[in-house]
Coordinates of C-alpha atoms and ligand atoms in Angstrom, one line a residue:
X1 CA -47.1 8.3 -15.4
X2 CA -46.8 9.0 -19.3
X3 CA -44.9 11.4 -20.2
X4 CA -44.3 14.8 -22.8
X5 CA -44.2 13.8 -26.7
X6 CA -42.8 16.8 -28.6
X7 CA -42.5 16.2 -32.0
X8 CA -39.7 18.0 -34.3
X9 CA -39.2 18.7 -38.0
X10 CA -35.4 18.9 -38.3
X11 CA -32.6 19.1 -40.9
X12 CA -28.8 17.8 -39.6
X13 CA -25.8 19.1 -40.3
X14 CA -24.0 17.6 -43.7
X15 CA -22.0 15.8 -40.8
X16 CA -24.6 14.8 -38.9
X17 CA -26.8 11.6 -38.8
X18 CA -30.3 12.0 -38.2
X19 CA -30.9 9.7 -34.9
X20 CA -27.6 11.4 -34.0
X21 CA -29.6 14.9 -34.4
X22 CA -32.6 13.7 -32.9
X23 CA -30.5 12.4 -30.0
X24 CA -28.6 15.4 -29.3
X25 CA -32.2 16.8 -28.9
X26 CA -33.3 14.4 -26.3
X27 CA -29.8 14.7 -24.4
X28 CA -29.7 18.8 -24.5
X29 CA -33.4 19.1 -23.1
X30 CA -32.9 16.1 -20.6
X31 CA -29.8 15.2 -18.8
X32 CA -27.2 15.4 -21.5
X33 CA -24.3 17.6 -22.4
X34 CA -22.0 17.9 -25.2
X35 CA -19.3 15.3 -23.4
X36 CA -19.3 12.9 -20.9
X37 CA -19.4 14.1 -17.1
X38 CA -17.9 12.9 -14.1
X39 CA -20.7 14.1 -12.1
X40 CA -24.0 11.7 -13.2
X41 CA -24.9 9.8 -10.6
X42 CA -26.6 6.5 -11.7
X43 CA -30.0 7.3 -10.5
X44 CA -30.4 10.5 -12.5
X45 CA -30.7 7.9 -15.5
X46 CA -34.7 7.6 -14.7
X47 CA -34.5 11.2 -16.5
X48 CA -32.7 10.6 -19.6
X49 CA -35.8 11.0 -22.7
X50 CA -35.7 9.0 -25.6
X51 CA -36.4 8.9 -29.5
X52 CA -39.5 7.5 -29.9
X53 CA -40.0 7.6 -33.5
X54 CA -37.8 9.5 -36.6
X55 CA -38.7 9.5 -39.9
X56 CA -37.5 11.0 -43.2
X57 CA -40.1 14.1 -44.3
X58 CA -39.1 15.9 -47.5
X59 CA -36.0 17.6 -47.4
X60 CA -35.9 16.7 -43.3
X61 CA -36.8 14.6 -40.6
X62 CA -39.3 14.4 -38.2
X63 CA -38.3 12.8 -34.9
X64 CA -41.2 12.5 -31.3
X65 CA -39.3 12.8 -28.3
X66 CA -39.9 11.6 -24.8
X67 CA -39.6 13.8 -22.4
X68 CA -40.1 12.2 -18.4
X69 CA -42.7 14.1 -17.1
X70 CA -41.0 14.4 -14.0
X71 CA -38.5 16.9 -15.8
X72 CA -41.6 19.6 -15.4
X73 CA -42.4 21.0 -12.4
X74 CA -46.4 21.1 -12.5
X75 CA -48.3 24.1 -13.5
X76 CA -44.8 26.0 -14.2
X77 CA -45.2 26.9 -18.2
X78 CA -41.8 28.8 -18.4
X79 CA -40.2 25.1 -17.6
X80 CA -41.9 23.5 -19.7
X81 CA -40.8 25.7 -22.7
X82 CA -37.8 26.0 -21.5
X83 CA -37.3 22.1 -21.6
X84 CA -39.8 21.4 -25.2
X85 CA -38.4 24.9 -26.5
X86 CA -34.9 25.8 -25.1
X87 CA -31.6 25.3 -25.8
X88 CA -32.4 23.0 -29.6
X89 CA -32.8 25.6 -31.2
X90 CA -28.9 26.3 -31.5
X91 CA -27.8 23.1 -31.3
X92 CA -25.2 23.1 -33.9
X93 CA -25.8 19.8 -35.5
X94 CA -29.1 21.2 -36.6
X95 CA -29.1 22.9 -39.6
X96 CA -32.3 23.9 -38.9
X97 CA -35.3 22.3 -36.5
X98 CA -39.0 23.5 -35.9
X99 CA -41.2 22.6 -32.8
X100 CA -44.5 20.8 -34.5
X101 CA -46.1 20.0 -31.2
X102 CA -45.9 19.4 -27.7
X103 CA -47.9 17.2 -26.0
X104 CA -48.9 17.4 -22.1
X105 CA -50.5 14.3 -20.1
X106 CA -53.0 15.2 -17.3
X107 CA -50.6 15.3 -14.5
X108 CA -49.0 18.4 -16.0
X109 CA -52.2 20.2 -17.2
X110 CA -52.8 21.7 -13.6
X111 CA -54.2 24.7 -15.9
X112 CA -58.1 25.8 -15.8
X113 CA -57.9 27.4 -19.0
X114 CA -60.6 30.2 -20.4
X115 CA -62.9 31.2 -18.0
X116 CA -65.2 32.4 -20.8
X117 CA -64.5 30.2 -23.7
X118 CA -66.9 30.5 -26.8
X119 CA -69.8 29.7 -24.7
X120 CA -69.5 32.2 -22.1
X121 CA -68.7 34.9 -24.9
X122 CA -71.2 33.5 -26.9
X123 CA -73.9 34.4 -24.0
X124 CA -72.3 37.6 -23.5
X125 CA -73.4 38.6 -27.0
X126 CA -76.2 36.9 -26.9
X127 CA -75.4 34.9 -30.5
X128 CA -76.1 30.9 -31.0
X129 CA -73.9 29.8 -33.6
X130 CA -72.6 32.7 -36.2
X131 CA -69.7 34.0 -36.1
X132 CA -68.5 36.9 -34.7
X133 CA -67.5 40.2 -35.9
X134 CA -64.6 42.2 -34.7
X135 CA -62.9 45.9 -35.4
X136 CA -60.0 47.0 -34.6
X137 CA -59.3 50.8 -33.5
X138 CA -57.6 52.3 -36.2
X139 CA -55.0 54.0 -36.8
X140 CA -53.4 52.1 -34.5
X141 CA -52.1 54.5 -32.8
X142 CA -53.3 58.2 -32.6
X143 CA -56.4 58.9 -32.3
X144 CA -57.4 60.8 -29.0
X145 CA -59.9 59.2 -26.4
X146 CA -62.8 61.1 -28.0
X147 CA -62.1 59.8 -31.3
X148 CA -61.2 56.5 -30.5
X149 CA -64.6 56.3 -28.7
X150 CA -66.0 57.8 -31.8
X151 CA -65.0 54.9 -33.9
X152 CA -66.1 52.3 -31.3
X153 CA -69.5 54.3 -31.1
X154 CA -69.6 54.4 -34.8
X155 CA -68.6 50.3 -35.3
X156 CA -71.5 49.8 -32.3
X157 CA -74.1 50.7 -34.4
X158 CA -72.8 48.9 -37.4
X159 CA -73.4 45.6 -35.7
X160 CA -69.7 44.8 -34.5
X161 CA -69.6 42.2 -31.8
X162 CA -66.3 42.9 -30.7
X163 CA -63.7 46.2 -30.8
X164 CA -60.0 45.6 -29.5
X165 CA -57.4 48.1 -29.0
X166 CA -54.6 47.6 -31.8
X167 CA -51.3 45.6 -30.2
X168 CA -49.3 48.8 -30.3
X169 CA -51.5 51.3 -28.3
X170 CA -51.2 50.2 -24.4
X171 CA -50.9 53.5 -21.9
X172 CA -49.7 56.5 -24.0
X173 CA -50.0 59.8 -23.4
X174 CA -51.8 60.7 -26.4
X175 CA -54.5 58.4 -25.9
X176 CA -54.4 57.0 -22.0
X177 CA -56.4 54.5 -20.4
X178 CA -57.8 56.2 -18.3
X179 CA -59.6 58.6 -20.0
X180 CA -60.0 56.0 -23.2
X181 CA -61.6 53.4 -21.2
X182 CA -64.6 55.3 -19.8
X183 CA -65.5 57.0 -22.9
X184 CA -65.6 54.1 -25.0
X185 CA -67.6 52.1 -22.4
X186 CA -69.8 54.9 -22.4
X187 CA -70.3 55.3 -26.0
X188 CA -70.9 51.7 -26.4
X189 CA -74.0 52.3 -23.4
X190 CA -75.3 55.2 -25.8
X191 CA -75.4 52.3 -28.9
X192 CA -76.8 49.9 -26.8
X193 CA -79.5 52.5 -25.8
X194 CA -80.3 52.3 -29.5
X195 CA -79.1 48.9 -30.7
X196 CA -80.4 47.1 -27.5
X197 CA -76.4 44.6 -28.1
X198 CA -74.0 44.3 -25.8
X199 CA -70.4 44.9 -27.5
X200 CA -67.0 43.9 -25.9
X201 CA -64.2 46.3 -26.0
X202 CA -60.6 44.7 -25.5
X203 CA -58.3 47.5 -23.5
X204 CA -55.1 46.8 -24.2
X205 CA -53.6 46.0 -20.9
X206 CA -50.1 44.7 -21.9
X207 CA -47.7 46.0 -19.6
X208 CA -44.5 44.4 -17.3
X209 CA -45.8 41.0 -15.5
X210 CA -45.1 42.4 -12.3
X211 CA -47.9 45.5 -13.1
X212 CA -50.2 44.1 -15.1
X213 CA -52.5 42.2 -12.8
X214 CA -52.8 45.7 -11.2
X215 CA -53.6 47.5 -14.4
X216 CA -56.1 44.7 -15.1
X217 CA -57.6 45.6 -12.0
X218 CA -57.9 49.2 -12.6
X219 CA -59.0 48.6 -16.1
X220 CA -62.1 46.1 -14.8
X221 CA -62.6 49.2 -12.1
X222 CA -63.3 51.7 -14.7
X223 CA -65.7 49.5 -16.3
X224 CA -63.7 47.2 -18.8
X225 CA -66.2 44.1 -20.1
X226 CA -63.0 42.4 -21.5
X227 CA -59.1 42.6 -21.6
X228 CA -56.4 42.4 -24.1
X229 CA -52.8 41.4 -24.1
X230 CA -50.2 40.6 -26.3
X231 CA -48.9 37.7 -25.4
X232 CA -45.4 37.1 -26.9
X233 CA -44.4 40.5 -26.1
X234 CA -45.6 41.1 -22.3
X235 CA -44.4 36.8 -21.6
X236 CA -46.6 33.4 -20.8
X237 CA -46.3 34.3 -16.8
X238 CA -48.1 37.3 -17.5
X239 CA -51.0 35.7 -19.2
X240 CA -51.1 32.8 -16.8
X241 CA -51.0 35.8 -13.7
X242 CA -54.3 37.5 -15.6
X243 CA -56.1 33.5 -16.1
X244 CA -55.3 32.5 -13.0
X245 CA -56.3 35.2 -11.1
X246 CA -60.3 35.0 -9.5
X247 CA -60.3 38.7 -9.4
X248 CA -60.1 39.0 -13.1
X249 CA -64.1 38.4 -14.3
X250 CA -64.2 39.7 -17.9
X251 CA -62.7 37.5 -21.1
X252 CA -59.0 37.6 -22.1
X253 CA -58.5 38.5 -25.6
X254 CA -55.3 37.0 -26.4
X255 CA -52.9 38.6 -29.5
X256 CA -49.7 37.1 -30.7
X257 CA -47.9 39.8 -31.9
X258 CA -44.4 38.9 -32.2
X259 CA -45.2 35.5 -33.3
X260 CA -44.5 35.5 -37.3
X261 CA -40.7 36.0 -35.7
X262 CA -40.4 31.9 -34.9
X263 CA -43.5 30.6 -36.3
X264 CA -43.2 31.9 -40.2
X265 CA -40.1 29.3 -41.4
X266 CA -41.1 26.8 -41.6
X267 CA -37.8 24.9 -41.4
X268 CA -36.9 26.7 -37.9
X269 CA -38.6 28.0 -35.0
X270 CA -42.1 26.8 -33.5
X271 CA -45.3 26.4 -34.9
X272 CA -48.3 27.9 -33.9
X273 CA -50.0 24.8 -32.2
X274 CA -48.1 24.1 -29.6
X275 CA -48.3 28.0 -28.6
X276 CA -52.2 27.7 -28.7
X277 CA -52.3 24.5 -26.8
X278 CA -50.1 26.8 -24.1
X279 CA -51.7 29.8 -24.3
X280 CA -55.2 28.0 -24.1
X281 CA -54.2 26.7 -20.7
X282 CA -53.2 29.8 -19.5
X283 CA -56.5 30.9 -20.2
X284 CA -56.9 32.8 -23.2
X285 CA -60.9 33.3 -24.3
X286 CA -59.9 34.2 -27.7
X287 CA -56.6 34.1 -29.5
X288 CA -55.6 34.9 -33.0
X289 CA -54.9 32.4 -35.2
X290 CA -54.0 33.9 -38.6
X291 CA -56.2 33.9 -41.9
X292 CA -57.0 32.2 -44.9
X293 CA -56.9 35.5 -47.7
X294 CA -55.4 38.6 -45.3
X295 CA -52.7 40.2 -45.9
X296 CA -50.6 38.5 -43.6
X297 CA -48.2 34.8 -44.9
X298 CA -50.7 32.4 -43.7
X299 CA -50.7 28.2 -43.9
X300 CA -54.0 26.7 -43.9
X301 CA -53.1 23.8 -42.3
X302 CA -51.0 25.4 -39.4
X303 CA -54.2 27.5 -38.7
X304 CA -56.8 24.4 -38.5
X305 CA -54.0 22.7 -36.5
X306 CA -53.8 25.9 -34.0
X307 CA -58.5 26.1 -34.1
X308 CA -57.9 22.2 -33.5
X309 CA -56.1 22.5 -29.9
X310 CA -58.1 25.5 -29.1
X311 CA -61.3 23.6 -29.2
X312 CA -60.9 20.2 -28.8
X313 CA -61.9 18.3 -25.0
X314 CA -58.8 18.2 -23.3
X315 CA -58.1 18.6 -20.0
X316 CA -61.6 19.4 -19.1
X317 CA -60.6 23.1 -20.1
X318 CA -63.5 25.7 -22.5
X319 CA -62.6 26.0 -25.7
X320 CA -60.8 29.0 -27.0
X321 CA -62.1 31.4 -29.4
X322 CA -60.0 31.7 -32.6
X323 CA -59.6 35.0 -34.0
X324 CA -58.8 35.3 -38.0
X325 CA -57.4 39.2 -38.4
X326 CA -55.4 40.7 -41.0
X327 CA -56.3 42.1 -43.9
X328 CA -59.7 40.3 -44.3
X329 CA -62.8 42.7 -45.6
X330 CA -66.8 42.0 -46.5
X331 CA -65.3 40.3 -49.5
X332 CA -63.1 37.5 -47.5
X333 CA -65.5 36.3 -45.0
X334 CA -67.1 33.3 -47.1
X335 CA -63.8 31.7 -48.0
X336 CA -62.6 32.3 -44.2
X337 CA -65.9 30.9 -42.6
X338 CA -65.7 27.8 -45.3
X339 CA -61.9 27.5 -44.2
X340 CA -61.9 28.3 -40.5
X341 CA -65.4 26.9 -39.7
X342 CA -68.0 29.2 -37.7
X343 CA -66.7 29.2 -34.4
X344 CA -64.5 32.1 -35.7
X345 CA -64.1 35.3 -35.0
X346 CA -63.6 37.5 -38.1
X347 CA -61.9 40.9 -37.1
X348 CA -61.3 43.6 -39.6
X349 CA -59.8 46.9 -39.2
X350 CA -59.1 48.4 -42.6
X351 CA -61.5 46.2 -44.0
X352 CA -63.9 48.4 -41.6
X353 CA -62.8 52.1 -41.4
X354 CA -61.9 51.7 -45.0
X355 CA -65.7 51.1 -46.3
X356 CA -66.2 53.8 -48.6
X357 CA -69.1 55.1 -46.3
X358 CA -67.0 54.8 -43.4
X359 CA -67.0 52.6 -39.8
X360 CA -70.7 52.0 -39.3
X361 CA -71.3 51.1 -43.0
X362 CA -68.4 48.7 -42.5
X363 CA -69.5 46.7 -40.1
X364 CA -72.7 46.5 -41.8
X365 CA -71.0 45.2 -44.4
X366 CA -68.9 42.9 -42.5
X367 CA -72.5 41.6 -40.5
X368 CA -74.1 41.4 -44.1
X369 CA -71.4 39.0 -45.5
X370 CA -72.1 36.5 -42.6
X371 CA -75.3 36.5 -42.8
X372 CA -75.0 36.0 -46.6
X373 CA -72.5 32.6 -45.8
X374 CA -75.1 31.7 -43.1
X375 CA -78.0 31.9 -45.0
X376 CA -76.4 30.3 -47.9
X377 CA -76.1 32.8 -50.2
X378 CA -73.3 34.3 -52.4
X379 CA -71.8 37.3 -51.0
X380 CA -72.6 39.0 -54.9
X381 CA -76.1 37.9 -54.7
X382 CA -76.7 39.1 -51.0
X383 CA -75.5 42.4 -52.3
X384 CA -78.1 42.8 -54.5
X385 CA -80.4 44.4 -51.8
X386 CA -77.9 45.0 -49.4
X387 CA -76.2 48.3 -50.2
X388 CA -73.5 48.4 -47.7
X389 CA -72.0 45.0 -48.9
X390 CA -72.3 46.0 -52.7
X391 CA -69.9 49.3 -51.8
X392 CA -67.7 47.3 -50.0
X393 CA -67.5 44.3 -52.9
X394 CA -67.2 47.4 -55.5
X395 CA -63.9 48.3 -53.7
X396 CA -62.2 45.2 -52.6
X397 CA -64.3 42.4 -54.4
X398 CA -64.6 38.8 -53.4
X399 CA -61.8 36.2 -53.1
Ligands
LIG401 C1 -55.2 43.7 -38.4 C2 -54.3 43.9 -37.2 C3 -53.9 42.6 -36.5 C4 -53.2 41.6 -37.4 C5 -52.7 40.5 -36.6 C6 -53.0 44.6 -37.7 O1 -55.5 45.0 -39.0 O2 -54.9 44.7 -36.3 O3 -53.0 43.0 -35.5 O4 -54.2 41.1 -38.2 O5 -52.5 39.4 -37.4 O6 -52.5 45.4 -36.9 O7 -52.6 44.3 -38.8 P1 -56.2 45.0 -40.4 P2 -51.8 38.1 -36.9 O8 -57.5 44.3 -40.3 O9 -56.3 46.4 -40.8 O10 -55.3 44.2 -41.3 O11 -52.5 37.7 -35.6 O12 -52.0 37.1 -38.0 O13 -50.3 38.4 -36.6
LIG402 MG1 -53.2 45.0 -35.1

């Protein structure tokens, strides 16, 4: 039965050889211990990993470790981090040691991943192959239901595809779901009277695990077409209780919140791949995966390693949507779609509500710049006879 390769980029301690680093990795996550024990029977040897490759990469190393795939108990993801992502981190003969990947074989991948995946979202919107636009509702935090189903009205009949909650606002009083929920469904009925385009809105439905199959529930009750939560904050069992779970029939939009704190360094902590690959299989329809120009620290070839294990065949899972947020604004989206490719799905929240001719004109702006990309054309040309995008390029420009 093959087994788990996860692959680490490592620095040892100044006393420290590297294959003894990368061997106090396999022993730590396997059978091992700082000593030797009395108490290892012969027959727990079956389980001890091994270094299957280590070599020198810039100021590091990078070593692929076995794990025996009968160290994880099937379908239980809090095991498996616990074994590719657990105690190494402090391992003191590491100066310093990242998580590059961390690869499953079939036996483990007892996942059925998005429901939705692009396609099903695709056919929810009704597009073939652009991509998508998103908003998110800002301020972040706030606005009353009223307004916040203002702006969502207001971003409907701009030509948004997709309106999230922002990761902060969950069930506050100021704003609560259940009075926020019904009035932006409702508003987005009255644009669809007029636009004829159905518009996802992503409730924010992160809550503790042991509620927030309930609150899903509730939230699908009132009339929610999608859901949101952040991942890294509410935990992986929560996500996989929402993916899992028959009764939940609208997308997952997935946020990672939380993430930059282990995936920014990148001498220590974990990238984002291996997350994606997890957080795919716990069935996430759409996840963020950082940008190319926002205003957030981004690495290019992180990101097309994090869209690569959302999309690609394994497993027999959809594909994920990736979600590029942060900063971006009309004058972004060609270099992101040339970057990212156009299964994307290009969210901007400032780059929206900051248009100087406010939400709707925004999202024209935002629609306008795809289409320019799609149909070949410079953003600065397009905006010749396309107002909206010429005030937006006026204020931010291109990059
Ligand atoms: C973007 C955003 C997103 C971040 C997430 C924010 O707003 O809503 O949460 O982009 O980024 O709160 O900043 P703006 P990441 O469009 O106004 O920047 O997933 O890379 O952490
Ligand atoms: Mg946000």
């Amino acid at each position: 039965m093959p087994d788990v390769i996860a692959s680490y980029y490592f620095r040892p301690r100044s006393d420290t050889k590297p294959e003894q680093a990368a061997q106090a990795i396999c022993e730590e996550e396997t059978t091992g211990t700082w000593t030797d024990i009395s108490t290892r029977a012969d027959y727990v040897k079956r389980l001890d990993g091994g270094v299957e490759s280590l070599v020198k990469q810039g100021e590091g190393y990078l070593a692929r470790i076995r794990y025996p795939a009968e160290i994880f108990e099937p379908g239980n993801v809090a095991q498996y981090l616990s074994v590719v992502a657990g105690n190494l981190f402090g391992l003191g003969r590491l100066d310093s040691v990242r998580l590059m990947d961390a690869e499953f074989p079939d036996s483990l991948m007892r996942f059925k991943g998005p429901k939705f995946g692009i396609t099903g979202i695709r056919r929810m919107i009704g597009s073939k192959d652009r991509p998508h636009v998103g908003t998110i509702i800002k301020p972040k935090v706030g606005l009353n239901p009223e307004d916040t189903a203002a702006v969502a009205f207001q971003a409907a009949m701009g030509g948004i595809d997709l309106i999230k909650d922002d990761e902060t606002l969950a069930d506050q009083k100021f704003c609560p779901i259940d009075l926020r929920l019904p009035l932006v469904m409702q508003r987005l009925e009255e644009a669809k009277d007029e636009t004829g385009r159905e518009v996802l809105y992503a409730v924010n439905i992160s809550t503790r695990a042991d509620r927030i199959t309930e609150r899903a529930l509730h939230a699908i009750d009132l009339g929610a077409n999608m859901i949101m939560v952040d991942v890294f904050t509410t935990g992986f069992g929560a996500l996989q209780a929402l993916g899992e779970d028959p009764r939940i029939k609208v997308p997952i939009h997935v946020h990672r919140t939380m993430h930059a704190a282990f995936t920014r360094n990148p001498e220590h902590g974990i990238a984002m791949r291996p997350l994606a690959r997890i957080i795919r299989m716990l069935g996430a329809d759409q996840l963020h995966t950082g940008t190319v120009t926002g205003k957030m620290s981004h690495d290019a070839t992180d990101m097309k390693a994090s869209i690569g294990v959302l999309t690609c065949a394994c497993a027999g899972m959809k594909p994920t949507f990736p979600v590029s947020s942060g900063g971006l604004h009309p004058g972004t989206v060609a270099t992101e779609i040339a970057t990212l490719g156009t299964d994307i799905i290009l969210q901007a929240g400032g780059g929206i509500h900051g248009h100087p001719d406010g939400t709707a004109a925004g999202a024209r702006a935002m629609r306008q710049a795809v289409d320019a990309y799609m149909g070949g054309i410079s953003a600065e040309e397009y905006a010749k006879d396309h107002y909206e995008l010429e005030r937006a390029l006026k204020k931010w420009g291109t990059i």
